[in-house]
Tab-separated table of C-alpha atoms in Angstrom:
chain	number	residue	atom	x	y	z
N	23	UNK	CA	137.835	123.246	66.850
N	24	UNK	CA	140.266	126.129	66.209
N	25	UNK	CA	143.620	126.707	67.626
N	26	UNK	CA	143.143	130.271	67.065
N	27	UNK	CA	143.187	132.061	70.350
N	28	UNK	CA	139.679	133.617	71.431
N	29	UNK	CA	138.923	136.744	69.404
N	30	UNK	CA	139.167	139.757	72.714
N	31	UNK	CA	142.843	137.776	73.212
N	32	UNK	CA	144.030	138.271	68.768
N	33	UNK	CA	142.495	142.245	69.615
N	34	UNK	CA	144.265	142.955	72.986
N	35	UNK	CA	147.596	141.735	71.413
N	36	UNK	CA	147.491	143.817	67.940
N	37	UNK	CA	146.801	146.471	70.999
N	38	UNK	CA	149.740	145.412	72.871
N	39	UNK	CA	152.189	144.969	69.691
N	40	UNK	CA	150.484	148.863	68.740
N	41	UNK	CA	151.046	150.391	72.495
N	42	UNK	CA	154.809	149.002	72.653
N	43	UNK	CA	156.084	150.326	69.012
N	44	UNK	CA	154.371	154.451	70.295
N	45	UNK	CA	156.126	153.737	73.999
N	46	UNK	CA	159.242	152.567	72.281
N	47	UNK	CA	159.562	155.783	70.233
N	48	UNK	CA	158.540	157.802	73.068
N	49	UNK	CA	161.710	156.693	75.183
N	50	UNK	CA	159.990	154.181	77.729
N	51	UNK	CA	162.613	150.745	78.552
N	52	UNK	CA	161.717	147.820	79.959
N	53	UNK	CA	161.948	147.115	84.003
N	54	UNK	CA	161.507	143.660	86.070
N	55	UNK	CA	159.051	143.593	88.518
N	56	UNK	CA	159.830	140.907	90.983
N	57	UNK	CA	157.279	138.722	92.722
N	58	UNK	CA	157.730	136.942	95.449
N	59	UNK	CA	158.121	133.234	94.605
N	60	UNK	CA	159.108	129.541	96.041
N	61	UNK	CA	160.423	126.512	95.958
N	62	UNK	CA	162.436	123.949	97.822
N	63	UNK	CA	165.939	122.169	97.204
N	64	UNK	CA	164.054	120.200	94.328
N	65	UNK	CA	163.086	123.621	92.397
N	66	UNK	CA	162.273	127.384	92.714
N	67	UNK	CA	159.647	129.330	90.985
N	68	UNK	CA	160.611	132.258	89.963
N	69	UNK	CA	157.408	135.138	89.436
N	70	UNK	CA	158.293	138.297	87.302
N	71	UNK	CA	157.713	140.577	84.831
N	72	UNK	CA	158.508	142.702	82.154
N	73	UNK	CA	157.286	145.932	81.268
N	74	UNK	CA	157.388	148.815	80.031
N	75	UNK	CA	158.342	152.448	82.007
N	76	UNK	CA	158.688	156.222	80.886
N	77	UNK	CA	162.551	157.112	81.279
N	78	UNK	CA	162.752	158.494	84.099
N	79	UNK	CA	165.214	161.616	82.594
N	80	UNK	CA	162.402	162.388	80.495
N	81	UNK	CA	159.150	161.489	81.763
N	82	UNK	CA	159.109	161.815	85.599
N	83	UNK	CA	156.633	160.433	87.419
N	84	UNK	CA	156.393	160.850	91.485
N	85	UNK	CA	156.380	157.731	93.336
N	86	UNK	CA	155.446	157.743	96.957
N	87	UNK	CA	157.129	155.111	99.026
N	88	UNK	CA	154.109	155.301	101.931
N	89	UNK	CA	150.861	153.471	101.828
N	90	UNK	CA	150.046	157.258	101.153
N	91	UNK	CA	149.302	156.690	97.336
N	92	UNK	CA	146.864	155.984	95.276
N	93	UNK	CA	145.890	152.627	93.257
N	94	UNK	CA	145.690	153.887	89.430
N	95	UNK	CA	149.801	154.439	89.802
N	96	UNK	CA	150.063	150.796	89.941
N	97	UNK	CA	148.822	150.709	86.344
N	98	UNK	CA	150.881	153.569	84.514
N	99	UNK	CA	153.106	150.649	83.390
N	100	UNK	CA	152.622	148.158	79.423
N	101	UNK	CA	153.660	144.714	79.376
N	102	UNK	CA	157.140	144.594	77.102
N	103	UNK	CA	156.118	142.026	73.858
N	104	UNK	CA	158.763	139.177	73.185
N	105	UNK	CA	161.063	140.134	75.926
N	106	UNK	CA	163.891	137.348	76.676
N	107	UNK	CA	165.295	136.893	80.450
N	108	UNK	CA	167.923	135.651	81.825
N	109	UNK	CA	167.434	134.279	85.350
N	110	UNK	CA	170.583	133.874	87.668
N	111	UNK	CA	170.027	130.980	91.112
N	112	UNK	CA	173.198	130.410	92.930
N	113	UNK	CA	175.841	130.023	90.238
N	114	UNK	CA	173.722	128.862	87.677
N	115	UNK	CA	171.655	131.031	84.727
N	116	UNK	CA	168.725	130.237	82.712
N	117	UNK	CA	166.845	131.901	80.524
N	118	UNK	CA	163.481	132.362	79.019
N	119	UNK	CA	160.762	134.444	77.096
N	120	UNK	CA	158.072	136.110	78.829
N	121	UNK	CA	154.185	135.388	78.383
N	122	UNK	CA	152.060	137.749	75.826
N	123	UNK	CA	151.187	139.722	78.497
N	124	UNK	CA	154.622	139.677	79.707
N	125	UNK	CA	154.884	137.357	82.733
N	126	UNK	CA	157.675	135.015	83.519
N	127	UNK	CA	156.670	132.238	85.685
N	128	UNK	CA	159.848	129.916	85.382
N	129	UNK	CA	160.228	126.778	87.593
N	130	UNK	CA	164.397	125.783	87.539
N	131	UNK	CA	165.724	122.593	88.829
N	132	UNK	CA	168.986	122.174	91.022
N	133	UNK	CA	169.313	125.574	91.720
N	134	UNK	CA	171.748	124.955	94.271
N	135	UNK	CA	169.940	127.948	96.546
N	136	UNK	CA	169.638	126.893	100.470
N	137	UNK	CA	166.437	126.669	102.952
N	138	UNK	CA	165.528	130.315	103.674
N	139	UNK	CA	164.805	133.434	102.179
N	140	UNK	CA	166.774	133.994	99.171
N	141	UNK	CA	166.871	136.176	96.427
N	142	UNK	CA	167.396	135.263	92.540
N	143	UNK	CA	168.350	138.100	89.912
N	144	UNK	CA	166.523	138.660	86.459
N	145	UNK	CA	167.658	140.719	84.142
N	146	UNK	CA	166.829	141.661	79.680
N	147	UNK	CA	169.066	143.368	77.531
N	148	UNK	CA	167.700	146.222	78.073
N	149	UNK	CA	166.662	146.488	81.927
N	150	UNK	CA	169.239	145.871	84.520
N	151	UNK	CA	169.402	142.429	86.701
N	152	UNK	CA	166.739	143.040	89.809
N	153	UNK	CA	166.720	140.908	93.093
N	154	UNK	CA	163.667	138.760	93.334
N	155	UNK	CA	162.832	136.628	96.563
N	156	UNK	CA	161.853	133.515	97.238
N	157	UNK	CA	161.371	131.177	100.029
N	158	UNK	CA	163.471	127.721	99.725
N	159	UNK	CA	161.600	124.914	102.102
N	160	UNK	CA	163.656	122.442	103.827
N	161	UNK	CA	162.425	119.086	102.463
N	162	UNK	CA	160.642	117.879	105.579
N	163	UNK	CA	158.159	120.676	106.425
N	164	UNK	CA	154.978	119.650	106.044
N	165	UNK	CA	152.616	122.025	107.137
N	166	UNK	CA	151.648	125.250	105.248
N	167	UNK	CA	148.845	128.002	105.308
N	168	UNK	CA	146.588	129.335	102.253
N	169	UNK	CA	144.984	132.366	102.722
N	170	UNK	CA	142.552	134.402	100.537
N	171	UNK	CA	143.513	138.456	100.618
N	172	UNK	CA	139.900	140.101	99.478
N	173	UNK	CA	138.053	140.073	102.745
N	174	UNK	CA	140.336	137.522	104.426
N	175	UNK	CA	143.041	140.070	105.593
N	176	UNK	CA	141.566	143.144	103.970
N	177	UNK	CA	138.631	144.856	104.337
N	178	UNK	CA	137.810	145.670	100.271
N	179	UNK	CA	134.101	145.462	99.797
N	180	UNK	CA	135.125	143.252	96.526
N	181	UNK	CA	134.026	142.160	93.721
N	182	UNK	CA	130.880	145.062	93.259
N	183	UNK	CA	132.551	146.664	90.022
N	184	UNK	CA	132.444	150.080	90.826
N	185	UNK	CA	133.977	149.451	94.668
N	186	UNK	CA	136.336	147.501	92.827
N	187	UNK	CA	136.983	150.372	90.879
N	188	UNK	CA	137.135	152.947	93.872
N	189	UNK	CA	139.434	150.544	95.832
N	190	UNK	CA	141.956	149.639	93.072
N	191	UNK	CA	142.124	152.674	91.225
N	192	UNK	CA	141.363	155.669	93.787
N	193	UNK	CA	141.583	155.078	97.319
N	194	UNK	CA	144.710	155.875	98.673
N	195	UNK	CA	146.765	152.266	100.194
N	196	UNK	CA	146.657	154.233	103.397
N	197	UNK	CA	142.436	153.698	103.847
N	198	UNK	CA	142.312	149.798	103.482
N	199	UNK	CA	142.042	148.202	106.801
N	200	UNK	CA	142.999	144.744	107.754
N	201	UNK	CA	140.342	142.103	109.333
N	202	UNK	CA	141.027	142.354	113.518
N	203	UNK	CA	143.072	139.604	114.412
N	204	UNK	CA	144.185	137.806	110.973
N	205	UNK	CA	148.027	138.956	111.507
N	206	UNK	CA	147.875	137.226	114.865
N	207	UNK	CA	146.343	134.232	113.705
N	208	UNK	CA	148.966	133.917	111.473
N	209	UNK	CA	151.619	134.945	113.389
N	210	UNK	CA	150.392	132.094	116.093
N	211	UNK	CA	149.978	129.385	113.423
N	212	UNK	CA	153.810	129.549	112.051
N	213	UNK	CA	155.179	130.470	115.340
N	214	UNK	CA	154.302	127.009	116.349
N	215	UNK	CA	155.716	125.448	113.540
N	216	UNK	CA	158.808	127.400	112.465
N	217	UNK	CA	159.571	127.069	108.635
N	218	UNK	CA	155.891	126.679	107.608
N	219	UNK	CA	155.215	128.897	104.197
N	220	UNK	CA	152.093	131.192	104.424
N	221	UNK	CA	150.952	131.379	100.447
N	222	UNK	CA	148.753	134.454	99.923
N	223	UNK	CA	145.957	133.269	96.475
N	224	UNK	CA	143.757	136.313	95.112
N	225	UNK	CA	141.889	136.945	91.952
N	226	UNK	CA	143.834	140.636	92.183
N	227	UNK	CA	145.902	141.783	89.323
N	228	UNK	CA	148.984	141.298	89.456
N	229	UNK	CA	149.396	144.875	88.697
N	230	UNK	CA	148.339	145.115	92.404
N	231	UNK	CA	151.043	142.719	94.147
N	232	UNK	CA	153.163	145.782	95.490
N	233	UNK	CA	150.304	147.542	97.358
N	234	UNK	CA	149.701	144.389	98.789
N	235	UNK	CA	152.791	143.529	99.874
N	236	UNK	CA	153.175	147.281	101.349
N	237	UNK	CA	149.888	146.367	103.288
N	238	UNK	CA	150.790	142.939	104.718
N	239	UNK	CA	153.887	144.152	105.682
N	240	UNK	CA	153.011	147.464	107.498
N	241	UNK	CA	150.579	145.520	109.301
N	242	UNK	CA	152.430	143.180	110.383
N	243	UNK	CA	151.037	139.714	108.161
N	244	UNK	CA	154.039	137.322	107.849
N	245	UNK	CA	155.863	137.039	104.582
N	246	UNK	CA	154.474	134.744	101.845
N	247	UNK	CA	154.532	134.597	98.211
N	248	UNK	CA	151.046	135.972	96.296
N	249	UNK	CA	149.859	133.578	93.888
N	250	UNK	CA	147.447	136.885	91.511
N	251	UNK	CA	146.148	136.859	88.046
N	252	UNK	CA	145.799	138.873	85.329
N	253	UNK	CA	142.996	140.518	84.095
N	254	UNK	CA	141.688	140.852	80.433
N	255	UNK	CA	140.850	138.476	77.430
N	256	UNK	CA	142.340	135.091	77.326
N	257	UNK	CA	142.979	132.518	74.508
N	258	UNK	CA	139.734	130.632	75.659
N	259	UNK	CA	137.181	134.307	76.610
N	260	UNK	CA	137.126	137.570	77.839
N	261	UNK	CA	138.313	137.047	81.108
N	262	UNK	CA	140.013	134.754	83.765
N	263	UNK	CA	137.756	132.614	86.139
N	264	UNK	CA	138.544	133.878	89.963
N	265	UNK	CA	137.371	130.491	90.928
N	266	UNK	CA	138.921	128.567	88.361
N	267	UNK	CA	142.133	130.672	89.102
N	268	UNK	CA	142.345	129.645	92.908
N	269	UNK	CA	141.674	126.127	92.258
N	270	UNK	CA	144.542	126.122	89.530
N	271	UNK	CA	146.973	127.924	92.570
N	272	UNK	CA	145.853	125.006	95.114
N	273	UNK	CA	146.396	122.477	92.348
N	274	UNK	CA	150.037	123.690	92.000
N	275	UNK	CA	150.912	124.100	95.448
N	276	UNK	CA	150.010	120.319	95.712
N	277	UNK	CA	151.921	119.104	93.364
N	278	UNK	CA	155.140	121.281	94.029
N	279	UNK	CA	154.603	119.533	97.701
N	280	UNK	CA	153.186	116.825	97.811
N	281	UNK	CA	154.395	116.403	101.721
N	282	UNK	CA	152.507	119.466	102.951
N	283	UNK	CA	149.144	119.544	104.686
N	284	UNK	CA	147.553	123.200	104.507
N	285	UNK	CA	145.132	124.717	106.456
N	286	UNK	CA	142.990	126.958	103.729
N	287	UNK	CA	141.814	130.125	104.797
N	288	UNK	CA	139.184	132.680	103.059
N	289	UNK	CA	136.056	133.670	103.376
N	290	UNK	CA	131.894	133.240	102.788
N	291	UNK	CA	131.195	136.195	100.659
N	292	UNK	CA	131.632	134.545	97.298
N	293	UNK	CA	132.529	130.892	96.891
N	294	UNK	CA	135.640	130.489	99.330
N	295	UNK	CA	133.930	127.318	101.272
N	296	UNK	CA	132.993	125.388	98.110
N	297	UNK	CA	136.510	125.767	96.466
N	298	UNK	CA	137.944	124.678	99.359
N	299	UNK	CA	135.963	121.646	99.991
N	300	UNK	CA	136.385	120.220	96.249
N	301	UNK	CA	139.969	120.515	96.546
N	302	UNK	CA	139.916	118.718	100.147
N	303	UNK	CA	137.619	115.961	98.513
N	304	UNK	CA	140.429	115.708	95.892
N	305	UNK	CA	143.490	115.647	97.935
N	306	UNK	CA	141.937	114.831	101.759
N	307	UNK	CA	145.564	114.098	102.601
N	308	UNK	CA	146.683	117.862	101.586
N	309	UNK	CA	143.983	119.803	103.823
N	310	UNK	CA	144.575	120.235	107.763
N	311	UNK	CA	141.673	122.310	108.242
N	312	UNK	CA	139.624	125.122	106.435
N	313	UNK	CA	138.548	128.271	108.589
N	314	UNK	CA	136.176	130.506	106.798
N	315	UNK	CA	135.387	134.196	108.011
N	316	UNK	CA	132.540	135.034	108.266
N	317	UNK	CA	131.514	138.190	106.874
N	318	UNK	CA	128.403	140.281	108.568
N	319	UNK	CA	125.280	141.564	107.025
N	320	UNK	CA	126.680	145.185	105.399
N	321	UNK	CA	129.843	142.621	103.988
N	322	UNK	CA	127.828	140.306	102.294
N	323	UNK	CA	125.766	142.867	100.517
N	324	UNK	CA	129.059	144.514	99.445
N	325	UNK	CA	129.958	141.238	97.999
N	326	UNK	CA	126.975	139.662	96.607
N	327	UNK	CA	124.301	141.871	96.517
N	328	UNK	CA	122.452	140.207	99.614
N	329	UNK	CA	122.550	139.969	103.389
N	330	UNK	CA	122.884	136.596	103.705
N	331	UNK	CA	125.858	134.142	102.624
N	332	UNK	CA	125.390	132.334	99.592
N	333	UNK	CA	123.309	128.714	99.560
N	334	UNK	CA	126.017	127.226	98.026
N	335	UNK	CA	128.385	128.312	100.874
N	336	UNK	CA	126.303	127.423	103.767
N	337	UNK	CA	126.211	124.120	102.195
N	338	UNK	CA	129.895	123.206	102.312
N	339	UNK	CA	129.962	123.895	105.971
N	340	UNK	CA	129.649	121.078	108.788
N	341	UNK	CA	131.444	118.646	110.055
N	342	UNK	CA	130.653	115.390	107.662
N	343	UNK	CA	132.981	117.584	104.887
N	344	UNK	CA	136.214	116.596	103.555
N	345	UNK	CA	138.075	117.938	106.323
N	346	UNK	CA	137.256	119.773	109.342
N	347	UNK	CA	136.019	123.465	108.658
N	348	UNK	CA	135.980	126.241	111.556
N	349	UNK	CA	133.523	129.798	111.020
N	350	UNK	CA	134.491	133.558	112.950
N	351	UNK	CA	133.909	136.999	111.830
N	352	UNK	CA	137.612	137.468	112.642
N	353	UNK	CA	140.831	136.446	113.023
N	354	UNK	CA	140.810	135.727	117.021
N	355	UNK	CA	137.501	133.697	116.975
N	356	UNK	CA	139.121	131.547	114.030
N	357	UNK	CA	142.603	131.362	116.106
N	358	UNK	CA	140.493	129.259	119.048
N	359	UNK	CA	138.372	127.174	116.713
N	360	UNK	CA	142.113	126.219	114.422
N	361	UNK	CA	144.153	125.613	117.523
N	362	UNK	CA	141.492	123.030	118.628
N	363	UNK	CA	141.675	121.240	115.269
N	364	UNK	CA	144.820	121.093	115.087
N	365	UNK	CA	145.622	120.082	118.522
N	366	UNK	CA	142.679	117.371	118.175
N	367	UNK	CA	140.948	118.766	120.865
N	368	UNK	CA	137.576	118.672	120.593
N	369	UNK	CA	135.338	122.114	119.089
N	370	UNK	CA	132.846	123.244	120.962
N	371	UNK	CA	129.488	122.959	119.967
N	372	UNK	CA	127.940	126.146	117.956
């Protein structure tokens, strides 16, 4: 077979390589975008990445600092080809290149940064050093949460390509509306175990990750790194699996700690449940509980084209599963269903 990467990936980067050399003469520099990333005294993983902007002296562009702003500004931006950074934890610097699309996802050992939220700089040559969190764990927490975004905490009427389209590209931030009660469910959950990590997985762009942080944090969802993807080609087909990308994000939170025990969180309008339950039946000693929300009639046509939830889904439910797995249409049925499991007191039945 091949080493050749798959023929959409060779065209999008002769694109890329094309785009870059006009933006270049044009005056647009490279800027870090920080993402939010984690670790604990072992390592840090540290999310970025490079791209390309207008000069601002040349080419304004307005940026609204309100949830009052529409989606398609997210994308006015071209990944930077080849770029090299240099990566500053504690007294120590590293450096690396970025991916072909321009991502740096860099994991550093004794980085000499303490439990907490911290901060870690990246810089190029050509765009200045930027201040990127992370959360440090101490070494002996051992619970954590995982929670989907698309119709977990938000209400987006995803995947259905063209609401896709009106929700990432035209609605305004300000018109998304969160699920009742998820910011108190996991506001309750870490409350009662202080130092727990929350670890938001979506098959969003990455392009995205600002809006959503806006919208977790205005209303009111605790602070977590968001574990997104990319979309377009890839060396292997034209695009990335969702499923195969969550999986990938449980894998690595597993083996960056192996001492944790999450409770996953998501949904039943696409394949939530079943993800959830293969990686419980491969690491039963990594899964507290799974609470699914359940989506109503008008949801689940928005997601899959039918009223009902999907076969597969209804199948991973019940008891006899991997671990135990709680159902509510919201956050406040889910919190009294969790707090049982986790408490071992017995659910009642449905």
């Amino acid at each position: 077979m091949s080493d050749r990467p798959f023929i959409a990936a060779r065209v999008e980067d002769r694109l890329i390589a094309v785009l870059n050399g006009l933006l270049r003469g044009r005056g647009w520099t490279e800027r870090v975008v920080g993402y939010t990333g984690y670790g604990n005294r072992r390592f840090v993983r540290v999310l970025a990445r490079v791209v390309l902007t207008p000069d601002p002296d040349h080419v304004p562009l307005p940026v609204a600092r309100t949830l009052d702003r529409r989606g398609w500004r997210n994308f006015l931006t071209a990944p930077a080809l080849r770029a090299k950074v240099r990566v500053r934890t504690g007294d120590r610097f590293s450096t690396a290149h970025v991916s072909r699309n321009g991502y740096l996802d860099l994991r550093i050992l004794e980085h000499g940064l303490e439990p907490g939220w911290r901060t870690v700089s990246v810089e190029t040559e050509e765009a200045p050093p930027v201040e990127v969190p992370v959360r440090i764990l101490e070494d002996d927490v051992d619970f954590g949460i995982v929670s989907d975004i698309d119709d977990t905490v938000i209400s987006t009427s995803l995947p259905r390509p063209l609401l896709a389209f009106w929700n990432t590209f035209v609605l305004q931030e300000s018109a998304r509306q969160p699920v009742p009660g998820m910011s108190e469910l996991y506001q309750k959950l870490l409350a009662e175990r202080p130092g727990s990590p929350l670890v938001y997985v979506s098959t969003g762009a990455w392009n995205t990750a600002p809006t959503l942080a806006r919208f977790l944090g205005h209303h009111e969802f605790p602070r977590g790194p968001l574990l997104l993807t990319d979309w377009g080609p890839t060396n292997t087909g034209w695009f990335r699996s969702g499923p195969e990308h969550k999986l990938n994000c449980l894998h690595a939170l597993a083996h960056d700690f192996p001492e944790i025990s999450w409770v996953l969180v998501g949904d039943d309008g696409q394949h939530d449940p079943s993800l959830y339950n293969e990686f419980a039946t491969r690491f039963p000693d990594r899964v507290r509980a799974i609470g699914i929300r359940q989506l109503n009639a008008v949801e689940q046509v928005l997601a899959h084209g039918t009223p009902v939830t999907l076969l597969d889904e209804q199948l991973s439910s019940g008891p006899h599963g991997p671990a135990p797995e709680v159902r509510a249409p919201d956050g406040r049925g889910l919190w009294e269903l969790l707090s049982r499991v986790l408490s071992r007191e017995p659910s009642p039945t449905p």
